[in-house]
Coordinates of C-alpha atoms and ligand atoms in Angstrom, one line a residue:
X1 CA 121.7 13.6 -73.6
X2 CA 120.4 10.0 -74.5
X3 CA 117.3 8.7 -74.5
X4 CA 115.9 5.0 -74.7
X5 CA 114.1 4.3 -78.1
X6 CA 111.6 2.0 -78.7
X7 CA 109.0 2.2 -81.7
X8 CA 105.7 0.4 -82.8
X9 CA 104.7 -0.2 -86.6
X10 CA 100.7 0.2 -86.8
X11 CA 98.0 0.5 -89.4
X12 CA 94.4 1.3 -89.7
X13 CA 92.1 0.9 -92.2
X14 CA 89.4 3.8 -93.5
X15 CA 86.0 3.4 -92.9
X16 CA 85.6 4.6 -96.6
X17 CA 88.6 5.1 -98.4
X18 CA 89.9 8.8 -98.9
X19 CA 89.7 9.5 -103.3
X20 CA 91.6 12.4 -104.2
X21 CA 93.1 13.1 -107.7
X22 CA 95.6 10.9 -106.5
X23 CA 93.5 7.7 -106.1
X24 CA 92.4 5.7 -103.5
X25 CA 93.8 5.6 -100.0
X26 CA 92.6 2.6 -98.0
X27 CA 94.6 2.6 -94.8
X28 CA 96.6 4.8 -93.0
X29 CA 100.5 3.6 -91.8
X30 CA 102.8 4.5 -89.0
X31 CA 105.0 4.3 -86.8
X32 CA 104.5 5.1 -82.5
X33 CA 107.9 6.2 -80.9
X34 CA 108.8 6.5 -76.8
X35 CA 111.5 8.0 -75.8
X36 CA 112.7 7.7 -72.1
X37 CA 115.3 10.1 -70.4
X38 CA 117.7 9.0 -67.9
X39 CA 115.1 10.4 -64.7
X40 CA 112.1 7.7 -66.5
X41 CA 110.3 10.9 -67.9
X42 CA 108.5 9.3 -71.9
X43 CA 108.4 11.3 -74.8
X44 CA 105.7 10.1 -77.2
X45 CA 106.0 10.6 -80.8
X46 CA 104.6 9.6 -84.7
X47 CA 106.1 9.1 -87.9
X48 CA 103.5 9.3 -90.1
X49 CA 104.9 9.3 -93.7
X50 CA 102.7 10.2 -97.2
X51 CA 105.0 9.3 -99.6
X52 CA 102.8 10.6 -102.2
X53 CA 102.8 14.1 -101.3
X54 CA 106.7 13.4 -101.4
X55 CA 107.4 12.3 -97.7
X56 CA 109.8 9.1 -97.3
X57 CA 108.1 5.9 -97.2
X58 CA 107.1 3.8 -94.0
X59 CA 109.7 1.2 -95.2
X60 CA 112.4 3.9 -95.2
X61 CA 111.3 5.4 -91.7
X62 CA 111.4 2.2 -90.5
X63 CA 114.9 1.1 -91.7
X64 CA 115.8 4.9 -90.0
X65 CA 114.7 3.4 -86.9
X66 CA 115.5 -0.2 -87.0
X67 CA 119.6 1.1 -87.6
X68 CA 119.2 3.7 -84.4
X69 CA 119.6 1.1 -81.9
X70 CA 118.4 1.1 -78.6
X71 CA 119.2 4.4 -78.0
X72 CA 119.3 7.8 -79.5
X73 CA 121.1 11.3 -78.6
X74 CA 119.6 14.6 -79.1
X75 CA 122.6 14.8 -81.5
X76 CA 121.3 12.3 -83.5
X77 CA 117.4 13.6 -82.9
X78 CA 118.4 17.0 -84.6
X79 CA 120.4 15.8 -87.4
X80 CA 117.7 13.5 -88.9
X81 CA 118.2 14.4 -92.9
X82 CA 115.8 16.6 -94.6
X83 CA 115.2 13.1 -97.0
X84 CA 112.9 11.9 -93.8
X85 CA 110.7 15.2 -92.8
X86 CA 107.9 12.5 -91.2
X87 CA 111.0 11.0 -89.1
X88 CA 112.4 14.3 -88.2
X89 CA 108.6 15.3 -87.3
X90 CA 108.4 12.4 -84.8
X91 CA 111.9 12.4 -83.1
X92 CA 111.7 16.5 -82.4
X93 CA 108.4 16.3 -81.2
X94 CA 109.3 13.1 -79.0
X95 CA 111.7 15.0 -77.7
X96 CA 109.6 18.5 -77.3
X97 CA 107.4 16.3 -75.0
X98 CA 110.1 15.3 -72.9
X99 CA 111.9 19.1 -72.9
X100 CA 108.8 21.4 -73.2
X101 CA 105.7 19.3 -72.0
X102 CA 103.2 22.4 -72.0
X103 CA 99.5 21.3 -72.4
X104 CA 97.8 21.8 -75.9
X105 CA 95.2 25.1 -75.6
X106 CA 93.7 25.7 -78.7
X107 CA 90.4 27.9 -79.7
X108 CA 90.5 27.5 -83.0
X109 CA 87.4 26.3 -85.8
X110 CA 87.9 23.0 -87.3
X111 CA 87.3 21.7 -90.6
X112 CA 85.1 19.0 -91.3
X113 CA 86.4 16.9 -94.7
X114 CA 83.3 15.8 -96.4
X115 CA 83.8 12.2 -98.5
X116 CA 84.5 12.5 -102.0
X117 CA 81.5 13.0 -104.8
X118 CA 78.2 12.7 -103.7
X119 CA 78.3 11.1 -100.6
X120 CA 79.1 14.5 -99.9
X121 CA 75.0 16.0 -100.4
X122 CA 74.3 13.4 -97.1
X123 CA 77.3 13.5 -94.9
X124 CA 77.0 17.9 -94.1
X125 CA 74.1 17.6 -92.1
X126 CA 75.9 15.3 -89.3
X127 CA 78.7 17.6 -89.5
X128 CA 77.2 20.7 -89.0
X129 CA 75.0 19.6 -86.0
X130 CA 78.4 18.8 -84.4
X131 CA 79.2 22.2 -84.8
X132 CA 81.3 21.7 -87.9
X133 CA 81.0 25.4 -89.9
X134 CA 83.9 25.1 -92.4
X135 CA 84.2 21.7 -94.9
X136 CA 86.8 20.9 -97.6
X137 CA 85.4 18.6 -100.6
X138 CA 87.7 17.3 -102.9
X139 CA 87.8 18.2 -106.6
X140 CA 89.8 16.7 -109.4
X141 CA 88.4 13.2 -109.3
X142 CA 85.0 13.2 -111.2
X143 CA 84.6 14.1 -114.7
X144 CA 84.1 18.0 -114.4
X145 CA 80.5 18.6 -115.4
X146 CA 79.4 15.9 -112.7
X147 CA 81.4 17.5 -110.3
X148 CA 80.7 21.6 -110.9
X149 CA 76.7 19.8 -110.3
X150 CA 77.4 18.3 -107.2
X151 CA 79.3 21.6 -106.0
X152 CA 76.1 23.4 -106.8
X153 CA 73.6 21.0 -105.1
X154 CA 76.1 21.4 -102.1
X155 CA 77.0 24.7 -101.6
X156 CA 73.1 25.6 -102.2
X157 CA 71.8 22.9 -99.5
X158 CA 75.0 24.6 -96.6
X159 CA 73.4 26.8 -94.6
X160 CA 75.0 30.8 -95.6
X161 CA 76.9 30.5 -92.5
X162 CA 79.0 27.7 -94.1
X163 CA 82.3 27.7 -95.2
X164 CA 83.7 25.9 -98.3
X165 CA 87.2 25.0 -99.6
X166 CA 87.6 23.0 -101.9
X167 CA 90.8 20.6 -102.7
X168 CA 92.4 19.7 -106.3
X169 CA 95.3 18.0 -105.1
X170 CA 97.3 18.7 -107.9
X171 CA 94.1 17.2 -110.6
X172 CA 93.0 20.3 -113.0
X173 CA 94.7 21.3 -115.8
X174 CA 95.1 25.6 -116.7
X175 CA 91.3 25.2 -118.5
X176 CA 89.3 23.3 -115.5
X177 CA 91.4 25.9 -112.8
X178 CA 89.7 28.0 -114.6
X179 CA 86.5 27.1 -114.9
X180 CA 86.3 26.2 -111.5
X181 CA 87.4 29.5 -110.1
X182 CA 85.0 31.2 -112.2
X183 CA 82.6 29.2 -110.0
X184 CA 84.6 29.9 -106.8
X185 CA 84.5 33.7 -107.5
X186 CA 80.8 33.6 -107.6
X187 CA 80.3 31.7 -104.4
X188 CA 82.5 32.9 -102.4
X189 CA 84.7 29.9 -101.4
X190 CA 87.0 30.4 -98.3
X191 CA 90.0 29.2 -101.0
X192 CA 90.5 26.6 -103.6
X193 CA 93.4 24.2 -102.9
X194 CA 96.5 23.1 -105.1
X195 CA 94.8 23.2 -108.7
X196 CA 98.1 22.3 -110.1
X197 CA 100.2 19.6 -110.2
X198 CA 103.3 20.1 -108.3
X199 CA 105.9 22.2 -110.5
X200 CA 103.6 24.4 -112.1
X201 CA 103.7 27.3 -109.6
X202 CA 104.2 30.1 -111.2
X203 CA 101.1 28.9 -113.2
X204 CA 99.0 29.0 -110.1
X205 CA 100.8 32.5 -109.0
X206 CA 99.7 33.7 -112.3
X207 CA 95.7 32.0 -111.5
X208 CA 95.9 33.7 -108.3
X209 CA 96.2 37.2 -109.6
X210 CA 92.9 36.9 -112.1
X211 CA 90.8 35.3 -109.9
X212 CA 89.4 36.9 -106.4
X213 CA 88.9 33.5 -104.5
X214 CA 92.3 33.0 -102.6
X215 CA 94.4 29.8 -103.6
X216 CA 96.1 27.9 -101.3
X217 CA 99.5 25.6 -102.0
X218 CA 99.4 22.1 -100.7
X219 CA 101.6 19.5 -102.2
X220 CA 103.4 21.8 -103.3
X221 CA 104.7 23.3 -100.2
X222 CA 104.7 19.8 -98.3
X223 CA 108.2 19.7 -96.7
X224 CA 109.6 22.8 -95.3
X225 CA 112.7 23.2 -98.1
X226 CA 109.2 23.6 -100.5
X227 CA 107.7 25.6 -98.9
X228 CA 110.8 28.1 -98.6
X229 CA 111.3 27.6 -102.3
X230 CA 107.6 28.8 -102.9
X231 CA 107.8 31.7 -100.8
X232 CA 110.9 33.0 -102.6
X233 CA 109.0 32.3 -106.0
X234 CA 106.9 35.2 -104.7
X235 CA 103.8 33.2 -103.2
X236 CA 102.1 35.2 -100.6
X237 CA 98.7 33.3 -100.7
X238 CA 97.6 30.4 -98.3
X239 CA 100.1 27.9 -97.5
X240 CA 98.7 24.4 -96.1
X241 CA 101.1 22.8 -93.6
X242 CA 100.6 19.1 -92.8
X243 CA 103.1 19.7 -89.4
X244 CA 103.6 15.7 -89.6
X245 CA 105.3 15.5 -93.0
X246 CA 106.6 19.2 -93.3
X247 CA 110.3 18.0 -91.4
X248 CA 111.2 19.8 -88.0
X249 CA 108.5 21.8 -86.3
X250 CA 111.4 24.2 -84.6
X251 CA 112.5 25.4 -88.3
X252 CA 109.0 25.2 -89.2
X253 CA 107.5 27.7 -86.6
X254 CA 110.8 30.0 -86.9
X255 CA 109.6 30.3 -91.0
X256 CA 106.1 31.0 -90.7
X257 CA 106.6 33.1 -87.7
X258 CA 109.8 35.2 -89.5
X259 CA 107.1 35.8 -92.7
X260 CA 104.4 35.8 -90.8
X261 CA 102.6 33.6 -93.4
X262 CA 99.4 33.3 -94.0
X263 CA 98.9 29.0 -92.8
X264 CA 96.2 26.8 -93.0
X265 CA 97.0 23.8 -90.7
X266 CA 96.3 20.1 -92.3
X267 CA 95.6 16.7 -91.1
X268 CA 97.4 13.7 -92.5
X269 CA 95.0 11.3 -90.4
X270 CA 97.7 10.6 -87.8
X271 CA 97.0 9.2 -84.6
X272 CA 96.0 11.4 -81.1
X273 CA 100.0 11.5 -80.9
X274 CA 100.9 13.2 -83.9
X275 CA 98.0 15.2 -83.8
X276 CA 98.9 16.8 -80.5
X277 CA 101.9 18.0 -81.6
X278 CA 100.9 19.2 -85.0
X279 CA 97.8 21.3 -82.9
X280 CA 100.7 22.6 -80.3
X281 CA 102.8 24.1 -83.5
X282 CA 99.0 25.3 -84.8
X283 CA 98.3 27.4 -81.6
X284 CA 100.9 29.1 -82.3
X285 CA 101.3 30.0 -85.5
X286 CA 97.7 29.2 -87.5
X287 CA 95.8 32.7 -87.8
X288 CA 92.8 32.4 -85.8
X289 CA 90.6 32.8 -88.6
X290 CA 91.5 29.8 -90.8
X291 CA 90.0 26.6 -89.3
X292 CA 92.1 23.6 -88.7
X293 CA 92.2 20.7 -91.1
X294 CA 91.9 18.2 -88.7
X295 CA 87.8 17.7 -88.8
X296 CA 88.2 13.9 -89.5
X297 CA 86.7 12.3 -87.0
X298 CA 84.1 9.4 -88.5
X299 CA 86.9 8.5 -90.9
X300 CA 88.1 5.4 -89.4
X301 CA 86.9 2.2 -87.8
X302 CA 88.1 2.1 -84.2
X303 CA 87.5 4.0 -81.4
X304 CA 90.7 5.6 -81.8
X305 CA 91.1 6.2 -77.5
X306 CA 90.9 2.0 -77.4
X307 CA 92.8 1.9 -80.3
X308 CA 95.5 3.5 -79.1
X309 CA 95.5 1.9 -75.3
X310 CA 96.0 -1.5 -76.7
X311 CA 99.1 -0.1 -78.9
X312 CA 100.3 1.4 -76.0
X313 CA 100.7 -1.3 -74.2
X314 CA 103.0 -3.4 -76.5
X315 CA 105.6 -0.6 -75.6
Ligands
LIG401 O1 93.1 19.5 -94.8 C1 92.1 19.1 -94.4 O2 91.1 19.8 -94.1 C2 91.9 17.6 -94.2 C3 93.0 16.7 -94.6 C4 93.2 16.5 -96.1 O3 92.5 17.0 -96.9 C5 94.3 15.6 -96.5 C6 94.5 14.5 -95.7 C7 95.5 13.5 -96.0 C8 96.2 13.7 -97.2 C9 96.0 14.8 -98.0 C10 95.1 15.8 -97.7 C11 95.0 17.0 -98.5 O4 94.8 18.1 -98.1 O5 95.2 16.9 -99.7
LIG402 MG1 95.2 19.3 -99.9

């Protein structure tokens, strides 16, 4: 089968820009792709890369699609190399639009992600009177001591009903995962997220057997080759999947399905097209009692429905 390509570049700036441990991220880049079958039926996809959680960059996605041509066989769809997980992400789910277009039923909770530092202490509130009951603050980016007070003025101002995660990306060392679980354990957070840096797992599957609060892998399982490597290491805590940067949401859904894994389902602030799909692969597989990662409304500028329209239209 071939299918008509065509693909739009876009960018969008935060409203505030997104600290991790990682630094500063101050606008979010993509790439929009329609396919077209030979009866005129469109297949929308995203490429959404995060280069530094180890996806391909936007300028290699781009030169992916730039040598495709004007067309593109489902040959060519499925063979995508595992170097280009965002690119594989977009063209399968392109094509799963086109081949499978079921409509996206969810019930699941949501997660709200609260800013970074203190800005959390006045951002709750809003969150939880939209109906918001779980939140993920980030860790790892403050010295310690101002952050462990932050936590406390945080998680005593949440009402009890309130869920807290909390994300490291990668920024502790052994002594701060430490000391931060030992606060975890006595406040009963839902799980603490990629204390480690990438490559020190069996450090965190050794944390994760003296400490009660549940850890969760993040980074470190980012693409789905990672996250089978994890799983054979002997992981059997949380697993974060960020659908749009893991590679090919069939192998994806066969591996969490086969090991009925226990998955927390991430945002990597795509667009309404990239989240669709990641939230269709979610329905299915996320365990109903872990809320979704994709509470980030508020977090950018446009109105992302007029956004979008007048990207649309260009194609
Ligand atoms: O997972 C969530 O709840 C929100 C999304 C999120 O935290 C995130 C978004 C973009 C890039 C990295 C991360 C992260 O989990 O580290
Ligand atoms: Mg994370």
């Amino acid at each position: 089968m071939v299918y008509q390509l065509q693909f739009r570049p876009y960018q969008r700036s935060f409203v505030r820009s997104l600290s991790t441990s990682h630094g500063n991220w101050e606008k979010r880049e993509g790439i929009i792709i329609k396919l077209i079958d030979e009866t005129g039926t469109i297949g929308w996809g995203e490429i959404a890369p995060l280069p530094w959680f180890g996806s391909e960059t936007l300028a290699a996605a781009l030169d992916f699609c730039s040598q495709l041509g004007k067309e593109i066989t489902t040959e060519t769809i499925f063979l995508i190399p595992d170097a280009l997980p965002a690119c594989q992400f977009g063209f399968q789910s392109a094509w799963s639009a086109i081949k499978q277009p079921q409509k996206l039923t969810l019930n699941h909770q949501f997660s709200a992600l609260l800013p970074t530092g203190e800005a959390a202490l006045h951002t709750w509130e809003k969150l939880w009177q939209e109906g918001y009951r779980t939140f993920k603050w980030k860790i790892g980016v403050l010295p310690i001591t101002a952050e462990i007070g932050i936590f406390k003025q945080l998680i005593q101002a949440l009402p009890n009903e309130a869920k807290v995660r909390l994300d490291a990306n990668g920024g502790l060392n052994w002594e701060k995962a430490i000391e931060w679980l030992e606060i975890c354990d006595d406040w009963q957070i839902e799980f603490l997220e990629q204390p480690l840096a990438v490559g020190e797992e069996k450090a965190m599957l050794e944390l994760s057997k003296t400490h009660s609060t549940p850890l969760a892998l993040d980074e470190s399982v980012a693409t789905i080759a990672q996250l089978k490597a994890c799983y054979q290491l002997g992981w059997r805590g949380i697993f974060v999947i960020k659908p749009c940067i893991a590679g090919s949401p069939f192998h994806l859904r066969e591996f969490c399905q086969q090991n009925n894994l226990d998955v927390v389902f991430s945002s990597v602030f795509e667009t309404t097209i990239g989240r669709e799909a990641a939230l269709k692969l979610a329905a299915e597989i996320s365990p109903k009692n872990r809320a979704l990662g994709f509470g980030i409304n508020h977090w950018f500028k446009e109105d992302e429905e007029t956004w979008l329209a007048s990207l649309w239209k260009t194609l």
